Amino acid sequence: MISLVGAFQIHHVFGSSAPFCDSSRRGVLLVLTRMKLLPIILAWACSAVAALAAAVTSPNEHFGFAIGDDYHLATYTQTEAYFKKVAEQSDRARLVDMGRTEEGRTQWMLVFSAPENLAKLDHYKSIAQQLARAEGLTDAQAKALAAEGKAVIWIDGGLHASETVGTHQLIETVWQLASATDAEMERILKDVIILCVHANPDGQELVSNWYMREPDPRKRILTTTPRLYQKYIGHDNNRDFFMSAMKESTNMNRQLYLEWFPQVVYNHHQSGPAGTVMFVPPFRDPFNHVYDPLVIVGVETFGNAIQSRFLQEGKPGATSRSGANYSTWWNGGLRTTAYFHNMIGLLTEVIGNPTPMQIPFIARRQLASNDLVAPIAPQAWHFRQSIDYSLSANRAILDQASRYREVLLYNIYLMARNAIDRGSRDHWTTRPGRLDEIVKLAAAERAGTVSPPSEETGESTSTSPERLAAKYWELLRKPEWRDPRGYIIPADQPDFPTAVKFINALVKGGVAIHRATHDFETAGRRYPAGSYIVKTAQAFRPHVLDLFEPQDHPNDFRVEGGPPTKPYDVAGWTLAFQMGVKFDRMLEGFEGPFERLPYGQLQSPPTRQIEGAGKVAGFLVDHRVNDSAVLVNRLLKAGVDVFRLQRTPAASQRELPAYYVPDRGSARVLVTEAASLLGLAVQTVATPPPASTLTTLRPVRIALWDRFGGSMPSGWTRWLLEQFEFPFEVIYSDRIDAGKLREDYDAIIFVSAAIPAHGVRPPPMARPRHLPAEYETWIGRITPDKSVPPLKQFLTAGGSVITIGSSTNLAYHLALPLQSALTERTADGRLRSLPDEKFYVPGSILEAKLDLTHPLAWGMSERADFYFDRSAAFRLPTDAAARGIKPVAWFDSDQPLRSGWAWGQGHLKDAVTIATAEVGAGTLYLLGSEVAFRGQTHGTFKLLFNALYLATAQPAAKP
Ligand SMILES: [Zn+2]
């Protein structure tokens, strides 16, 4: 164990296990001993090494305190300077600029290896890349490359900036890698290339400054920062790794899946389960059925390496599996997206706080078990101890990687080879829903029949409902249940620019993409040139399947009839569904005039010309394309007239639901640019449509609710509004409670968790000590007594309130005549929410039907996939229309589930998930589903955009 606190640095410089500096010099020293020159030479050698090691500045010298000292946190500004210093001073380090963060900082990665490896870094990178993609390699070639290559290990820190052990263990790890001279480190550096990645620079700067603002160290406490520690999404920065909406995830995905292909991805988190020090892999079920099992076995191996080292070093208190709720089901996290790329993703969660803390006495954590082999006694706990555990975990992984370097490299090749093979022939993935179906079928078929005893065992085969006749195995191999060989995304779909955004998410995740160079025909269908093709015969096949196919989450109950076991994150996320992308699933091999695009090449929507010739009165713009909102917002900003057509004019060449833009002012320039850069379909008309068919759109004064500390759904929405160029202002409860909202705003957006449940009085928000004056007005919550009356006044005076998810609660505060569809009457007649045992939809995709005659549904199709995450659904009274309430989208089936898990989904039959309610002169928008979930639900963004436009839209006087 290496301790680097303060005065012990000299001890470390000489190395705890190598008293005579490094091993290469030791041979020289032995020879010299015989020459009786030892005393002189020893003095020379050690001073030389001391000088060498001292050449790398220690954290203590750089930061003015040792990493792990109580009450001290380093900022990113200081850390960045330290990384640069280490890179300059150490011949084992390379500094890599990964790109900018959302706040404009540089996100750095330090690459460590022995100097002779660094001299051939590109060569080793190429080996890692070739093995991970397995394209055109024979097993023998792969073996040779694995023998020659270096293991590549990713160690990050600081993703969740409030988890301060993360960044600080990274700083200390960087120092160790640059300066430690013990034999183990020398071996590690020889065998391994270590990627030390700072996962969230902006967050470290914010959190450390916030903690250190208190001048008296003993009064420093980690409290909620005023805003999110990633500019838009805070903790959800670990929910963005298949989407890559944020710059940081894009930067890291580039290093992971396009540059370095590490075999192991170690993602540091905090905090450990109460009564323990750290959660370490392996993880609990459910398993995701698209993985290569070698991934999971690798996770177990490295988890054991950490546990084993902890025990060797006398570090008890690490728990696994059932010790916490982390599973291997979900895609989208830094650790988990790695699994879908055949990489061993590790997550640890350690306790720790720069302000000393206590490990509490949790009774059940004192009993040793398979998942907690060495319990730890309750005790006082210092920051440095958590750093030491993290350093040991890092060392354990690096040691393991060094010892199994060749196996790791060959295994990642094997997984890629398996993926290519599975994508090149008929292959089936057994999913829980299919097994349930077969078991149910078998049960029905043998109902009433007594099966004969088995010939082999003499036992009745009907004793277990799970034990089935061989013919049912064949049923699992239905042709239509084969995994696809690939997917075609036709270029002639209504919103192709959004399909291109989907392709770019795949591109950022390192997926190989093809594009049709000419029109082609396959499986009886014609496709235009420019269509994209994603084949599954590629290394990252699990990732491809996962983003196109439904997730079939098992019905996960500890006991039958009991409450469901919560998934670690969401249950379903199929990105193609969320984005409303149209695609065809190809179950047979297929070829065509396809060009393979270079890896990592981002795509743009095809440039379009304005269609039409002759006299031009104005332009019709296809509103089915989400990016038409960008154009509308640019036109409104420029003061150019823009209208929404209520009906397609007869003059139109084809049925084109559209915006109409008269050819005046800067309209032509803006429309031409949008056709060219955004790929919008635009056609000219010779005569303006009649005024009676037009709705005038006007600028909208938008307010977006947020709170002190930052709401993640609000942050995602803020990001979304910026992407589509909606102007808006962020407001807090303080402004809402002040009233007179109509003077300043036309529309106010409340994302999920803004408006409390009816009948619930939220506790007042705690006010941090030494709160800087600028945040005074951010403190507070939406309350029934202070916030609802001004909101009602705002609505009555003609304002629009747009509520999403649980914030549709506002309808109940306003006593509107509708009720939740997800309630039941208890025996004593009380209305209560359906318990989880009866209805449970933890983040899944559901299909609903829309009323396309309602202006809220402008540009939508009749059916759409909605994101439902413990969301809202309503029952409307029979006289709803007369009372100003209109359903816009509802579940018209008792099986609306498309992807994920929807226990008791029959309760959703005929439930309304999107509705509008007139309140005085204004409108309350009830968007019960998460229409703007994590920047992913492009398929339902229009509902939010339309609600915003409708806040100021008016029937046209004349065009
Ligand atoms: Zn975390």
mmCIF file of C-alpha atoms in Angstrom, residues 450-721:
data_model
loop_
_atom_site.group_PDB
_atom_site.id
_atom_site.type_symbol
_atom_site.label_atom_id
_atom_site.label_comp_id
_atom_site.label_asym_id
_atom_site.label_seq_id
_atom_site.Cartn_x
_atom_site.Cartn_y
_atom_site.Cartn_z
ATOM 1 C CA VAL A 450 -51.779 -36.184 -17.707
ATOM 2 C CA SER A 451 -48.339 -36.482 -19.213
ATOM 3 C CA PRO A 452 -46.675 -39.885 -19.216
ATOM 4 C CA PRO A 453 -43.579 -40.391 -17.095
ATOM 5 C CA SER A 454 -40.313 -39.551 -18.757
ATOM 6 C CA GLU A 455 -38.629 -42.561 -20.359
ATOM 7 C CA GLU A 456 -35.279 -41.669 -18.887
ATOM 8 C CA THR A 457 -36.133 -40.706 -15.327
ATOM 9 C CA GLY A 458 -39.558 -42.216 -14.806
ATOM 10 C CA GLU A 459 -40.693 -38.875 -13.355
ATOM 11 C CA SER A 460 -43.801 -37.119 -14.514
ATOM 12 C CA THR A 461 -42.826 -34.364 -16.943
ATOM 13 C CA SER A 462 -45.718 -32.232 -15.793
ATOM 14 C CA THR A 463 -44.335 -31.598 -12.326
ATOM 15 C CA SER A 464 -42.710 -28.329 -13.318
ATOM 16 C CA PRO A 465 -44.374 -25.721 -15.532
ATOM 17 C CA GLU A 466 -40.834 -24.810 -16.625
ATOM 18 C CA ARG A 467 -40.016 -28.291 -17.908
ATOM 19 C CA LEU A 468 -41.250 -28.418 -21.476
ATOM 20 C CA ALA A 469 -41.318 -30.938 -24.285
ATOM 21 C CA ALA A 470 -38.649 -30.549 -26.963
ATOM 22 C CA LYS A 471 -41.130 -29.232 -29.537
ATOM 23 C CA TYR A 472 -41.432 -25.991 -27.563
ATOM 24 C CA TRP A 473 -37.738 -25.363 -27.987
ATOM 25 C CA GLU A 474 -38.373 -25.331 -31.736
ATOM 26 C CA LEU A 475 -41.057 -22.686 -31.199
ATOM 27 C CA LEU A 476 -38.440 -20.416 -29.681
ATOM 28 C CA ARG A 477 -36.748 -20.549 -33.072
ATOM 29 C CA LYS A 478 -39.575 -18.989 -35.076
ATOM 30 C CA PRO A 479 -38.260 -17.357 -38.266
ATOM 31 C CA GLU A 480 -39.902 -14.045 -37.341
ATOM 32 C CA TRP A 481 -38.090 -14.085 -34.003
ATOM 33 C CA ARG A 482 -34.651 -14.049 -35.625
ATOM 34 C CA ASP A 483 -32.358 -11.170 -34.802
ATOM 35 C CA PRO A 484 -32.171 -8.791 -37.746
ATOM 36 C CA ARG A 485 -29.224 -8.813 -40.136
ATOM 37 C CA GLY A 486 -29.623 -5.100 -40.419
ATOM 38 C CA TYR A 487 -31.906 -2.101 -40.641
ATOM 39 C CA ILE A 488 -32.791 0.270 -43.459
ATOM 40 C CA ILE A 489 -33.684 3.864 -42.684
ATOM 41 C CA PRO A 490 -35.459 5.158 -45.792
ATOM 42 C CA ALA A 491 -34.504 8.644 -46.938
ATOM 43 C CA ASP A 492 -38.104 9.348 -47.961
ATOM 44 C CA GLN A 493 -39.564 9.314 -44.454
ATOM 45 C CA PRO A 494 -41.476 12.363 -43.185
ATOM 46 C CA ASP A 495 -38.777 13.633 -40.814
ATOM 47 C CA PHE A 496 -35.545 12.455 -42.358
ATOM 48 C CA PRO A 497 -33.433 15.187 -40.698
ATOM 49 C CA THR A 498 -34.381 13.643 -37.323
ATOM 50 C CA ALA A 499 -33.447 10.195 -38.656
ATOM 51 C CA VAL A 500 -30.043 11.710 -39.514
ATOM 52 C CA LYS A 501 -29.711 12.838 -35.884
ATOM 53 C CA PHE A 502 -30.379 9.244 -34.854
ATOM 54 C CA ILE A 503 -27.671 8.056 -37.245
ATOM 55 C CA ASN A 504 -25.296 10.575 -35.667
ATOM 56 C CA ALA A 505 -25.963 9.124 -32.210
ATOM 57 C CA LEU A 506 -24.855 5.760 -33.628
ATOM 58 C CA VAL A 507 -21.850 7.345 -35.345
ATOM 59 C CA LYS A 508 -20.729 8.918 -32.053
ATOM 60 C CA GLY A 509 -21.054 5.469 -30.474
ATOM 61 C CA GLY A 510 -18.593 3.998 -32.989
ATOM 62 C CA VAL A 511 -21.165 2.096 -35.078
ATOM 63 C CA ALA A 512 -20.388 1.282 -38.727
ATOM 64 C CA ILE A 513 -22.920 2.874 -41.088
ATOM 65 C CA HIS A 514 -23.627 2.367 -44.797
ATOM 66 C CA ARG A 515 -25.438 4.737 -47.146
ATOM 67 C CA ALA A 516 -27.176 3.902 -50.415
ATOM 68 C CA THR A 517 -25.489 5.596 -53.370
ATOM 69 C CA HIS A 518 -28.421 4.803 -55.700
ATOM 70 C CA ASP A 519 -32.076 3.852 -55.434
ATOM 71 C CA PHE A 520 -32.376 0.153 -54.688
ATOM 72 C CA GLU A 521 -34.876 -2.589 -54.114
ATOM 73 C CA THR A 522 -34.736 -5.297 -51.512
ATOM 74 C CA ALA A 523 -37.284 -7.628 -49.914
ATOM 75 C CA GLY A 524 -39.894 -6.247 -52.314
ATOM 76 C CA ARG A 525 -39.520 -2.620 -51.333
ATOM 77 C CA ARG A 526 -37.895 0.310 -53.127
ATOM 78 C CA TYR A 527 -35.646 2.700 -51.253
ATOM 79 C CA PRO A 528 -34.232 6.000 -52.452
ATOM 80 C CA ALA A 529 -30.546 6.857 -52.689
ATOM 81 C CA GLY A 530 -29.342 8.436 -49.464
ATOM 82 C CA SER A 531 -31.125 5.877 -47.268
ATOM 83 C CA TYR A 532 -28.968 4.650 -44.393
ATOM 84 C CA ILE A 533 -28.202 1.022 -43.687
ATOM 85 C CA VAL A 534 -27.019 -0.320 -40.344
ATOM 86 C CA LYS A 535 -25.850 -3.910 -40.521
ATOM 87 C CA THR A 536 -25.588 -6.071 -37.448
ATOM 88 C CA ALA A 537 -22.537 -7.981 -38.672
ATOM 89 C CA GLN A 538 -20.226 -5.659 -36.795
ATOM 90 C CA ALA A 539 -18.340 -5.597 -33.533
ATOM 91 C CA PHE A 540 -20.814 -3.313 -31.792
ATOM 92 C CA ARG A 541 -23.830 -5.414 -32.782
ATOM 93 C CA PRO A 542 -25.198 -5.419 -29.206
ATOM 94 C CA HIS A 543 -25.355 -1.606 -29.293
ATOM 95 C CA VAL A 544 -27.059 -1.634 -32.704
ATOM 96 C CA LEU A 545 -29.681 -4.196 -31.640
ATOM 97 C CA ASP A 546 -30.265 -2.306 -28.430
ATOM 98 C CA LEU A 547 -31.032 1.029 -30.090
ATOM 99 C CA PHE A 548 -33.396 -0.447 -32.720
ATOM 100 C CA GLU A 549 -35.101 -3.292 -30.858
ATOM 101 C CA PRO A 550 -37.535 -3.221 -27.935
ATOM 102 C CA GLN A 551 -36.126 -3.930 -24.491
ATOM 103 C CA ASP A 552 -37.989 -6.871 -23.014
ATOM 104 C CA HIS A 553 -37.519 -6.320 -19.283
ATOM 105 C CA PRO A 554 -38.345 -9.377 -17.187
ATOM 106 C CA ASN A 555 -41.220 -9.225 -14.710
ATOM 107 C CA ASP A 556 -38.900 -8.717 -11.777
ATOM 108 C CA PHE A 557 -40.521 -9.596 -8.440
ATOM 109 C CA ARG A 558 -38.815 -10.911 -5.327
ATOM 110 C CA VAL A 559 -42.025 -12.684 -4.337
ATOM 111 C CA GLU A 560 -45.051 -13.341 -6.479
ATOM 112 C CA GLY A 561 -47.704 -10.738 -5.776
ATOM 113 C CA GLY A 562 -45.186 -8.532 -3.977
ATOM 114 C CA PRO A 563 -43.825 -5.193 -5.103
ATOM 115 C CA PRO A 564 -41.715 -5.073 -8.281
ATOM 116 C CA THR A 565 -37.948 -4.764 -7.979
ATOM 117 C CA LYS A 566 -37.035 -1.314 -9.261
ATOM 118 C CA PRO A 567 -34.742 -1.273 -12.288
ATOM 119 C CA TYR A 568 -31.491 0.595 -11.620
ATOM 120 C CA ASP A 569 -32.491 3.205 -14.178
ATOM 121 C CA VAL A 570 -35.245 2.951 -16.780
ATOM 122 C CA ALA A 571 -36.599 -0.310 -18.202
ATOM 123 C CA GLY A 572 -36.857 0.590 -21.904
ATOM 124 C CA TRP A 573 -35.224 3.213 -24.132
ATOM 125 C CA THR A 574 -35.185 2.007 -27.775
ATOM 126 C CA LEU A 575 -33.791 5.162 -29.318
ATOM 127 C CA ALA A 576 -35.240 4.611 -32.784
ATOM 128 C CA PHE A 577 -38.721 4.480 -31.196
ATOM 129 C CA GLN A 578 -38.125 7.497 -28.978
ATOM 130 C CA MET A 579 -36.978 9.541 -31.955
ATOM 131 C CA GLY A 580 -39.891 8.453 -34.157
ATOM 132 C CA VAL A 581 -37.477 7.093 -36.771
ATOM 133 C CA LYS A 582 -39.045 4.940 -39.487
ATOM 134 C CA PHE A 583 -36.990 1.869 -40.338
ATOM 135 C CA ASP A 584 -37.303 -1.600 -41.817
ATOM 136 C CA ARG A 585 -35.982 -4.639 -40.040
ATOM 137 C CA MET A 586 -34.172 -7.038 -42.379
ATOM 138 C CA LEU A 587 -34.257 -10.660 -41.269
ATOM 139 C CA GLU A 588 -32.361 -12.025 -44.268
ATOM 140 C CA GLY A 589 -28.938 -11.039 -45.550
ATOM 141 C CA PHE A 590 -29.215 -8.128 -47.983
ATOM 142 C CA GLU A 591 -26.943 -6.210 -50.300
ATOM 143 C CA GLY A 592 -27.253 -3.159 -52.486
ATOM 144 C CA PRO A 593 -25.427 -0.135 -53.815
ATOM 145 C CA PHE A 594 -24.129 0.734 -50.335
ATOM 146 C CA GLU A 595 -21.049 2.752 -49.477
ATOM 147 C CA ARG A 596 -19.420 2.196 -46.146
ATOM 148 C CA LEU A 597 -19.006 5.560 -44.373
ATOM 149 C CA PRO A 598 -15.753 6.244 -42.546
ATOM 150 C CA TYR A 599 -16.038 5.599 -38.806
ATOM 151 C CA GLY A 600 -16.964 8.696 -36.837
ATOM 152 C CA GLN A 601 -18.125 10.719 -39.841
ATOM 153 C CA LEU A 602 -21.089 12.813 -38.691
ATOM 154 C CA GLN A 603 -23.921 13.081 -41.200
ATOM 155 C CA SER A 604 -25.928 16.106 -42.308
ATOM 156 C CA PRO A 605 -29.429 16.026 -43.732
ATOM 157 C CA PRO A 606 -29.389 16.214 -47.526
ATOM 158 C CA THR A 607 -29.342 19.758 -48.822
ATOM 159 C CA ARG A 608 -32.612 20.703 -50.448
ATOM 160 C CA GLN A 609 -33.522 23.289 -53.044
ATOM 161 C CA ILE A 610 -36.747 25.225 -52.907
ATOM 162 C CA GLU A 611 -39.216 23.488 -55.209
ATOM 163 C CA GLY A 612 -41.377 25.426 -57.658
ATOM 164 C CA ALA A 613 -40.905 27.932 -60.435
ATOM 165 C CA GLY A 614 -42.532 31.059 -61.801
ATOM 166 C CA LYS A 615 -44.419 33.569 -59.716
ATOM 167 C CA VAL A 616 -43.771 33.294 -55.990
ATOM 168 C CA ALA A 617 -46.173 34.605 -53.380
ATOM 169 C CA GLY A 618 -44.607 32.634 -50.591
ATOM 170 C CA PHE A 619 -43.248 29.331 -49.341
ATOM 171 C CA LEU A 620 -44.800 26.213 -47.857
ATOM 172 C CA VAL A 621 -42.539 24.503 -45.326
ATOM 173 C CA ASP A 622 -43.091 20.876 -44.278
ATOM 174 C CA HIS A 623 -43.977 20.960 -40.596
ATOM 175 C CA ARG A 624 -43.563 17.239 -40.015
ATOM 176 C CA VAL A 625 -39.847 17.910 -39.683
ATOM 177 C CA ASN A 626 -38.880 18.909 -36.123
ATOM 178 C CA ASP A 627 -36.294 21.343 -37.447
ATOM 179 C CA SER A 628 -39.060 23.383 -39.078
ATOM 180 C CA ALA A 629 -39.335 24.883 -35.567
ATOM 181 C CA VAL A 630 -35.816 26.262 -35.982
ATOM 182 C CA LEU A 631 -36.872 28.067 -39.138
ATOM 183 C CA VAL A 632 -40.099 29.349 -37.572
ATOM 184 C CA ASN A 633 -38.138 30.710 -34.609
ATOM 185 C CA ARG A 634 -35.631 32.422 -36.908
ATOM 186 C CA LEU A 635 -38.481 33.968 -38.899
ATOM 187 C CA LEU A 636 -40.246 35.174 -35.749
ATOM 188 C CA LYS A 637 -36.990 36.608 -34.431
ATOM 189 C CA ALA A 638 -36.432 38.457 -37.709
ATOM 190 C CA GLY A 639 -39.956 39.882 -37.549
ATOM 191 C CA VAL A 640 -41.042 37.973 -40.653
ATOM 192 C CA ASP A 641 -44.658 36.796 -40.957
ATOM 193 C CA VAL A 642 -45.198 33.086 -40.575
ATOM 194 C CA PHE A 643 -48.458 31.185 -40.620
ATOM 195 C CA ARG A 644 -49.631 27.697 -39.949
ATOM 196 C CA LEU A 645 -51.998 26.261 -42.561
ATOM 197 C CA GLN A 646 -55.126 24.756 -41.127
ATOM 198 C CA ARG A 647 -55.902 23.052 -44.398
ATOM 199 C CA THR A 648 -53.787 22.268 -47.396
ATOM 200 C CA PRO A 649 -54.702 24.768 -50.141
ATOM 201 C CA ALA A 650 -55.910 23.434 -53.450
ATOM 202 C CA ALA A 651 -53.067 25.295 -55.145
ATOM 203 C CA SER A 652 -50.546 23.009 -53.479
ATOM 204 C CA GLN A 653 -48.933 20.485 -55.803
ATOM 205 C CA ARG A 654 -49.223 17.694 -53.248
ATOM 206 C CA GLU A 655 -50.665 17.141 -49.831
ATOM 207 C CA LEU A 656 -48.217 19.006 -47.678
ATOM 208 C CA PRO A 657 -49.266 20.045 -44.196
ATOM 209 C CA ALA A 658 -47.236 23.158 -43.809
ATOM 210 C CA TYR A 659 -46.174 26.501 -42.539
ATOM 211 C CA TYR A 660 -46.767 29.354 -44.942
ATOM 212 C CA VAL A 661 -44.183 32.124 -45.219
ATOM 213 C CA PRO A 662 -44.961 35.107 -47.491
ATOM 214 C CA ASP A 663 -42.025 36.061 -49.713
ATOM 215 C CA ARG A 664 -41.297 39.335 -47.954
ATOM 216 C CA GLY A 665 -38.359 40.868 -46.104
ATOM 217 C CA SER A 666 -35.667 38.387 -45.142
ATOM 218 C CA ALA A 667 -38.055 35.423 -45.574
ATOM 219 C CA ARG A 668 -36.444 34.164 -48.773
ATOM 220 C CA VAL A 669 -32.933 34.212 -47.323
ATOM 221 C CA LEU A 670 -33.957 32.383 -44.138
ATOM 222 C CA VAL A 671 -36.113 29.822 -45.923
ATOM 223 C CA THR A 672 -33.428 29.084 -48.523
ATOM 224 C CA GLU A 673 -30.828 28.637 -45.822
ATOM 225 C CA ALA A 674 -33.096 26.287 -43.847
ATOM 226 C CA ALA A 675 -33.786 24.161 -46.931
ATOM 227 C CA SER A 676 -30.102 23.932 -47.604
ATOM 228 C CA LEU A 677 -28.670 23.431 -44.098
ATOM 229 C CA LEU A 678 -31.544 21.841 -42.185
ATOM 230 C CA GLY A 679 -32.843 19.798 -45.101
ATOM 231 C CA LEU A 680 -36.369 21.211 -44.864
ATOM 232 C CA ALA A 681 -38.760 20.514 -47.714
ATOM 233 C CA VAL A 682 -39.955 23.863 -49.092
ATOM 234 C CA GLN A 683 -42.115 24.628 -52.097
ATOM 235 C CA THR A 684 -43.284 27.908 -53.541
ATOM 236 C CA VAL A 685 -46.885 28.936 -54.181
ATOM 237 C CA ALA A 686 -47.990 31.491 -56.756
ATOM 238 C CA THR A 687 -50.914 32.814 -54.745
ATOM 239 C CA PRO A 688 -51.205 33.152 -51.001
ATOM 240 C CA PRO A 689 -53.543 30.693 -49.281
ATOM 241 C CA PRO A 690 -56.880 32.293 -48.221
ATOM 242 C CA ALA A 691 -56.711 34.016 -44.830
ATOM 243 C CA SER A 692 -59.471 31.756 -43.532
ATOM 244 C CA THR A 693 -57.087 28.797 -43.736
ATOM 245 C CA LEU A 694 -54.258 30.438 -41.817
ATOM 246 C CA THR A 695 -53.199 30.790 -38.221
ATOM 247 C CA THR A 696 -50.759 33.600 -37.515
ATOM 248 C CA LEU A 697 -47.768 32.627 -35.408
ATOM 249 C CA ARG A 698 -46.206 35.315 -33.266
ATOM 250 C CA PRO A 699 -43.232 35.541 -30.933
ATOM 251 C CA VAL A 700 -43.870 33.809 -27.613
ATOM 252 C CA ARG A 701 -42.573 35.037 -24.260
ATOM 253 C CA ILE A 702 -41.596 31.717 -22.700
ATOM 254 C CA ALA A 703 -40.751 31.051 -19.057
ATOM 255 C CA LEU A 704 -39.219 27.782 -17.934
ATOM 256 C CA TRP A 705 -39.505 26.833 -14.279
ATOM 257 C CA ASP A 706 -36.367 25.795 -12.417
ATOM 258 C CA ARG A 707 -35.347 25.596 -8.791
ATOM 259 C CA PHE A 708 -32.309 26.187 -6.583
ATOM 260 C CA GLY A 709 -29.972 23.248 -7.102
ATOM 261 C CA GLY A 710 -31.249 22.783 -10.613
ATOM 262 C CA SER A 711 -33.945 20.426 -11.863
ATOM 263 C CA MET A 712 -32.570 17.947 -14.385
ATOM 264 C CA PRO A 713 -35.769 17.760 -16.463
ATOM 265 C CA SER A 714 -35.742 21.567 -16.532
ATOM 266 C CA GLY A 715 -32.079 21.526 -17.612
ATOM 267 C CA TRP A 716 -32.790 19.062 -20.403
ATOM 268 C CA THR A 717 -35.690 21.263 -21.540
ATOM 269 C CA ARG A 718 -33.460 24.357 -21.398
ATOM 270 C CA TRP A 719 -30.985 22.554 -23.642
ATOM 271 C CA LEU A 720 -33.784 21.471 -25.973
ATOM 272 C CA LEU A 721 -35.218 24.985 -26.306
#
